[in-house]
């Protein structure tokens, strides 16, 4: 079941998302986290809450959705770096508690180990953004609904969307990533998806009102028992039903 919340703007998306995630900031909880610009405002709320209320991350585990293949950990655009800069470095979470898939070495073997770790520590809440083509994590259109953590080729449209991060470095967007699969994401007990802006409107329409089909990976969430989708008006502009 998907619960939908449509709010005015990015800031409101971030604040509402924080209200959902706050319930999970407790010892023993396992958070599934995401990269991209969509969750950054939520991460800011988490940092503020940590600073103001002393929310403790000593006994919280995190698992990130995905990582580019071939980028050194300390690369400016690796998701490992992104997560440390935007969240981990500011909430005093022990490094041993955070997990980001490794896109280095034997990546297929890393993916299998990652899936096994998730099975050992089931995710209580999985945070997601959504790609303009409806991808979640790096599960591009056509990815099997049965997929577990795996190596995938990035589509031209995703590489174009993400070129803005690599262009200033004079580098190309990597061609592959290691990502939790769609079946991995579906194992999470709860899913929280955030999106904003007009360029997400088509993907959001497909997610909420389209057919459940592998051509729109996020549509699998219609089969999950507990999903919250929080979007701004621009991302909701193509929706026909009322929420
Ligand atoms: C990236 C990530 C996704 C993310 C999406 C949207 O490719 N792999 O996890 O949800 O793109 O990014 P943004 O939030 O910056 O629009």
Short mmCIF file of C-alpha atoms and ligand atoms in Angstrom, two decimals:
data_model
loop_
_atom_site.label_atom_id
_atom_site.label_comp_id
_atom_site.label_asym_id
_atom_site.label_seq_id
_atom_site.Cartn_x
_atom_site.Cartn_y
_atom_site.Cartn_z
CA UNK A 1 0.00 0.00 0.00
CA UNK A 2 1.28 3.45 -0.93
CA UNK A 3 0.48 6.50 1.13
CA UNK A 4 1.06 9.74 -0.80
CA UNK A 5 1.81 13.17 0.61
CA UNK A 6 2.01 16.18 -1.73
CA UNK A 7 3.54 19.32 -0.22
CA UNK A 8 4.58 22.73 -1.48
CA UNK A 9 8.29 22.52 -1.99
CA UNK A 10 11.59 20.73 -1.39
CA UNK A 11 11.91 22.02 2.16
CA UNK A 12 8.49 20.69 3.08
CA UNK A 13 9.34 17.31 1.48
CA UNK A 14 12.47 17.14 3.65
CA UNK A 15 10.65 18.08 6.86
CA UNK A 16 7.81 15.60 6.29
CA UNK A 17 10.31 12.88 5.41
CA UNK A 18 12.15 13.56 8.65
CA UNK A 19 8.93 13.02 10.62
CA UNK A 20 8.69 9.55 9.07
CA UNK A 21 12.33 8.60 9.61
CA UNK A 22 12.46 9.97 13.17
CA UNK A 23 10.55 6.94 14.45
CA UNK A 24 13.44 4.78 13.24
CA UNK A 25 16.28 6.72 14.87
CA UNK A 26 16.46 4.28 17.78
CA UNK A 27 19.01 1.71 18.95
CA UNK A 28 18.91 -1.50 16.93
CA UNK A 29 17.27 0.00 13.86
CA UNK A 30 18.61 -0.55 10.35
CA UNK A 31 18.28 2.29 7.85
CA UNK A 32 18.52 1.89 4.08
CA UNK A 33 19.89 5.14 2.66
CA UNK A 34 20.05 6.79 -0.75
CA UNK A 35 22.18 9.31 -2.59
CA UNK A 36 21.19 12.02 -5.05
CA UNK A 37 19.95 15.54 -4.44
CA UNK A 38 16.49 14.42 -3.29
CA UNK A 39 17.43 13.15 0.20
CA UNK A 40 19.99 15.90 1.02
CA UNK A 41 17.37 18.11 2.72
CA UNK A 42 16.27 15.15 4.85
CA UNK A 43 19.91 14.51 5.78
CA UNK A 44 20.16 18.17 6.84
CA UNK A 45 17.16 17.63 9.12
CA UNK A 46 18.81 14.52 10.59
CA UNK A 47 22.01 16.47 11.26
CA UNK A 48 20.06 19.31 12.88
CA UNK A 49 18.18 16.83 15.05
CA UNK A 50 21.44 15.13 16.07
CA UNK A 51 22.95 18.50 17.04
CA UNK A 52 19.89 19.83 18.84
CA UNK A 53 18.47 16.69 20.43
CA UNK A 54 21.56 14.49 20.66
CA UNK A 55 19.96 11.65 18.69
CA UNK A 56 22.41 8.80 19.06
CA UNK A 57 23.58 6.69 16.09
CA UNK A 58 25.92 4.36 18.04
CA UNK A 59 23.52 1.44 17.66
CA UNK A 60 22.00 2.22 14.29
CA UNK A 61 23.18 0.45 11.13
CA UNK A 62 22.95 1.86 7.62
CA UNK A 63 23.03 0.24 4.18
CA UNK A 64 23.26 2.40 1.08
CA UNK A 65 21.49 1.50 -2.11
CA UNK A 66 24.26 1.75 -4.64
CA UNK A 67 27.73 2.79 -5.73
CA UNK A 68 29.46 3.49 -9.03
CA UNK A 69 31.84 0.81 -10.28
CA UNK A 70 35.48 1.81 -10.52
CA UNK A 71 35.61 5.00 -8.46
CA UNK A 72 38.15 5.08 -5.63
CA UNK A 73 36.42 5.49 -2.24
CA UNK A 74 37.75 9.01 -1.81
CA UNK A 75 36.66 10.13 -5.29
CA UNK A 76 34.68 13.37 -5.06
CA UNK A 77 31.65 11.75 -6.71
CA UNK A 78 31.68 8.30 -5.12
CA UNK A 79 28.55 7.62 -3.13
CA UNK A 80 30.81 6.67 -0.23
CA UNK A 81 32.15 10.26 -0.24
CA UNK A 82 28.68 11.70 -0.79
CA UNK A 83 27.27 9.92 2.25
CA UNK A 84 30.15 10.93 4.49
CA UNK A 85 29.98 14.58 3.42
CA UNK A 86 26.20 14.88 3.56
CA UNK A 87 25.43 12.76 6.63
CA UNK A 88 27.84 10.33 8.27
CA UNK A 89 30.54 12.89 9.19
CA UNK A 90 27.95 14.97 11.06
CA UNK A 91 26.01 12.45 13.17
CA UNK A 92 28.82 10.63 15.03
CA UNK A 93 27.90 7.25 13.57
CA UNK A 94 30.70 4.69 13.94
CA UNK A 95 32.30 3.85 10.59
CA UNK A 96 31.73 0.14 11.33
CA UNK A 97 27.96 0.78 11.32
CA UNK A 98 27.79 2.20 7.79
CA UNK A 99 27.68 0.11 4.65
CA UNK A 100 28.04 1.31 1.08
CA UNK A 101 28.38 -1.31 -1.66
CA UNK A 102 31.94 -1.53 -2.98
CA UNK A 103 32.45 -0.86 -6.67
CA UNK A 104 36.08 -1.92 -6.51
CA UNK A 105 37.79 -5.32 -6.91
CA UNK A 106 35.55 -8.34 -7.51
CA UNK A 107 32.31 -6.36 -7.66
CA UNK A 108 30.05 -9.37 -8.33
CA UNK A 109 31.39 -11.05 -5.19
CA UNK A 110 30.97 -7.79 -3.23
CA UNK A 111 27.34 -7.62 -4.35
CA UNK A 112 26.62 -11.14 -3.10
CA UNK A 113 28.23 -10.41 0.25
CA UNK A 114 26.23 -7.18 0.50
CA UNK A 115 22.96 -9.03 -0.05
CA UNK A 116 23.92 -11.56 2.64
CA UNK A 117 24.69 -8.75 5.09
CA UNK A 118 21.28 -7.22 4.44
CA UNK A 119 19.64 -10.59 5.07
CA UNK A 120 21.47 -10.72 8.39
CA UNK A 121 20.34 -7.19 9.29
CA UNK A 122 16.93 -6.65 7.68
CA UNK A 123 16.26 -3.04 6.75
CA UNK A 124 13.57 -1.36 8.83
CA UNK A 125 13.11 1.61 6.52
CA UNK A 126 14.51 2.10 3.03
CA UNK A 127 14.83 5.65 1.77
CA UNK A 128 14.60 6.12 -2.01
CA UNK A 129 14.83 8.87 -4.59
CA UNK A 130 13.68 8.17 -8.12
CA UNK A 131 15.40 8.64 -11.46
CA UNK A 132 13.63 10.60 -14.21
CA UNK A 133 13.25 7.27 -16.05
CA UNK A 134 11.66 5.62 -13.01
CA UNK A 135 14.77 3.88 -11.72
CA UNK A 136 15.25 3.25 -8.00
CA UNK A 137 18.76 2.68 -6.74
CA UNK A 138 20.40 2.03 -10.10
CA UNK A 139 17.75 -0.45 -11.21
CA UNK A 140 17.23 0.82 -14.72
CA UNK A 141 14.11 0.12 -16.82
CA UNK A 142 13.97 -3.56 -17.73
CA UNK A 143 15.63 -4.76 -14.51
CA UNK A 144 14.03 -7.95 -13.23
CA UNK A 145 11.67 -7.58 -10.29
CA UNK A 146 13.49 -10.65 -8.89
CA UNK A 147 16.90 -8.91 -8.89
CA UNK A 148 19.13 -8.93 -5.82
CA UNK A 149 22.24 -6.76 -5.30
CA UNK A 150 24.02 -6.81 -8.66
CA UNK A 151 26.25 -5.01 -11.15
CA UNK A 152 24.37 -3.05 -13.77
CA UNK A 153 25.05 -0.93 -16.84
CA UNK A 154 23.82 2.64 -16.54
CA UNK A 155 21.50 3.92 -19.27
CA UNK A 156 22.40 6.89 -21.44
CA UNK A 157 19.62 8.93 -19.79
CA UNK A 158 20.92 8.27 -16.27
CA UNK A 159 24.48 9.08 -17.32
CA UNK A 160 23.17 12.31 -18.84
CA UNK A 161 21.23 13.18 -15.66
CA UNK A 162 24.34 12.63 -13.57
CA UNK A 163 26.81 14.31 -15.94
CA UNK A 164 26.37 17.56 -14.02
CA UNK A 165 28.41 16.06 -11.18
CA UNK A 166 31.26 14.74 -13.31
CA UNK A 167 31.54 17.49 -15.96
CA UNK A 168 33.19 19.99 -13.58
CA UNK A 169 35.87 17.36 -12.83
CA UNK A 170 36.46 16.86 -16.56
CA UNK A 171 35.40 13.23 -16.12
CA UNK A 172 32.82 10.93 -17.66
CA UNK A 173 30.03 9.35 -15.63
CA UNK A 174 30.99 5.72 -14.88
CA UNK A 175 29.25 3.18 -17.11
CA UNK A 176 28.35 0.68 -14.38
CA UNK A 177 27.16 0.57 -10.80
CA UNK A 178 26.59 -1.95 -8.02
CA UNK A 179 23.04 -1.61 -6.74
CA UNK A 180 20.62 -3.32 -4.40
CA UNK A 181 18.14 -5.09 -6.65
CA UNK A 182 14.40 -4.57 -6.78
CA UNK A 183 13.78 -7.71 -4.72
CA UNK A 184 16.33 -6.42 -2.18
CA UNK A 185 14.46 -3.14 -1.86
CA UNK A 186 11.15 -5.00 -1.49
CA UNK A 187 12.54 -6.86 1.55
CA UNK A 188 12.64 -3.59 3.54
CA UNK A 189 9.86 -3.44 6.12
CA UNK A 190 8.95 0.12 5.13
CA UNK A 191 9.89 2.31 2.15
CA UNK A 192 10.06 6.10 2.05
CA UNK A 193 10.42 7.68 -1.40
CA UNK A 194 11.07 11.41 -1.83
CA UNK A 195 10.99 13.38 -5.07
CA UNK A 196 10.73 16.95 -6.19
CA UNK A 197 10.66 18.93 -9.39
CA UNK A 198 8.96 18.69 -12.72
CA UNK A 199 11.53 16.36 -14.26
CA UNK A 200 10.28 13.64 -11.87
CA UNK A 201 6.58 14.12 -12.73
CA UNK A 202 6.45 11.40 -15.40
CA UNK A 203 8.22 8.87 -13.18
CA UNK A 204 5.93 9.67 -10.24
CA UNK A 205 2.86 9.29 -12.45
CA UNK A 206 4.13 5.86 -13.54
CA UNK A 207 4.97 4.84 -9.98
CA UNK A 208 1.55 5.74 -8.59
CA UNK A 209 -0.87 5.41 -11.48
CA UNK A 210 0.87 3.25 -14.08
CA UNK A 211 0.97 -0.49 -14.67
CA UNK A 212 3.26 -2.55 -12.44
CA UNK A 213 5.85 -3.29 -15.09
CA UNK A 214 9.60 -3.78 -15.33
CA UNK A 215 9.76 -0.89 -17.82
CA UNK A 216 9.17 1.40 -14.82
CA UNK A 217 11.20 -0.15 -11.98
CA UNK A 218 9.64 1.99 -9.22
CA UNK A 219 6.17 0.61 -10.06
CA UNK A 220 7.11 -2.55 -8.11
CA UNK A 221 6.45 -0.49 -4.97
CA UNK A 222 2.70 -0.83 -5.65
CA UNK A 223 3.17 -4.42 -4.41
CA UNK A 224 4.87 -3.41 -1.15
CA UNK A 225 2.68 -3.38 1.99
CA UNK A 226 4.07 -0.16 3.51
CA UNK A 227 5.29 2.71 1.31
CA UNK A 228 5.20 6.45 1.92
CA UNK A 229 5.78 8.73 -1.09
CA UNK A 230 6.45 12.39 -0.28
CA UNK A 231 6.66 14.77 -3.26
CA UNK A 232 6.32 18.43 -4.06
CA UNK A 233 3.59 19.84 -6.29
CA UNK A 234 5.84 20.00 -9.33
CA UNK A 235 6.62 16.27 -9.12
CA UNK A 236 2.91 15.56 -8.68
CA UNK A 237 1.69 17.69 -11.53
CA UNK A 238 0.75 14.81 -13.87
CA UNK A 239 -1.23 12.87 -11.25
CA UNK A 240 -4.90 12.36 -12.10
CA UNK A 241 -6.25 10.81 -8.92
CA UNK A 242 -6.62 12.83 -5.76
CA UNK A 243 -4.45 11.94 -2.77
C1 LIG B 1 20.80 8.48 -9.02
C2 LIG B 1 20.75 7.43 -7.87
C3 LIG B 1 19.36 7.20 -7.38
C4 LIG B 1 18.67 8.54 -7.23
C5 LIG B 1 18.47 9.17 -8.58
C6 LIG B 1 17.85 10.56 -8.52
O1 LIG B 1 21.13 7.96 -10.25
N1 LIG B 1 21.35 6.19 -8.14
O2 LIG B 1 19.41 6.49 -6.15
O3 LIG B 1 17.41 8.36 -6.64
O4 LIG B 1 19.64 9.19 -9.32
O5 LIG B 1 18.76 11.54 -8.16
P1 LIG B 1 18.37 12.98 -7.71
O6 LIG B 1 17.76 12.86 -6.36
O7 LIG B 1 19.64 13.76 -7.68
O8 LIG B 1 17.41 13.50 -8.71
#
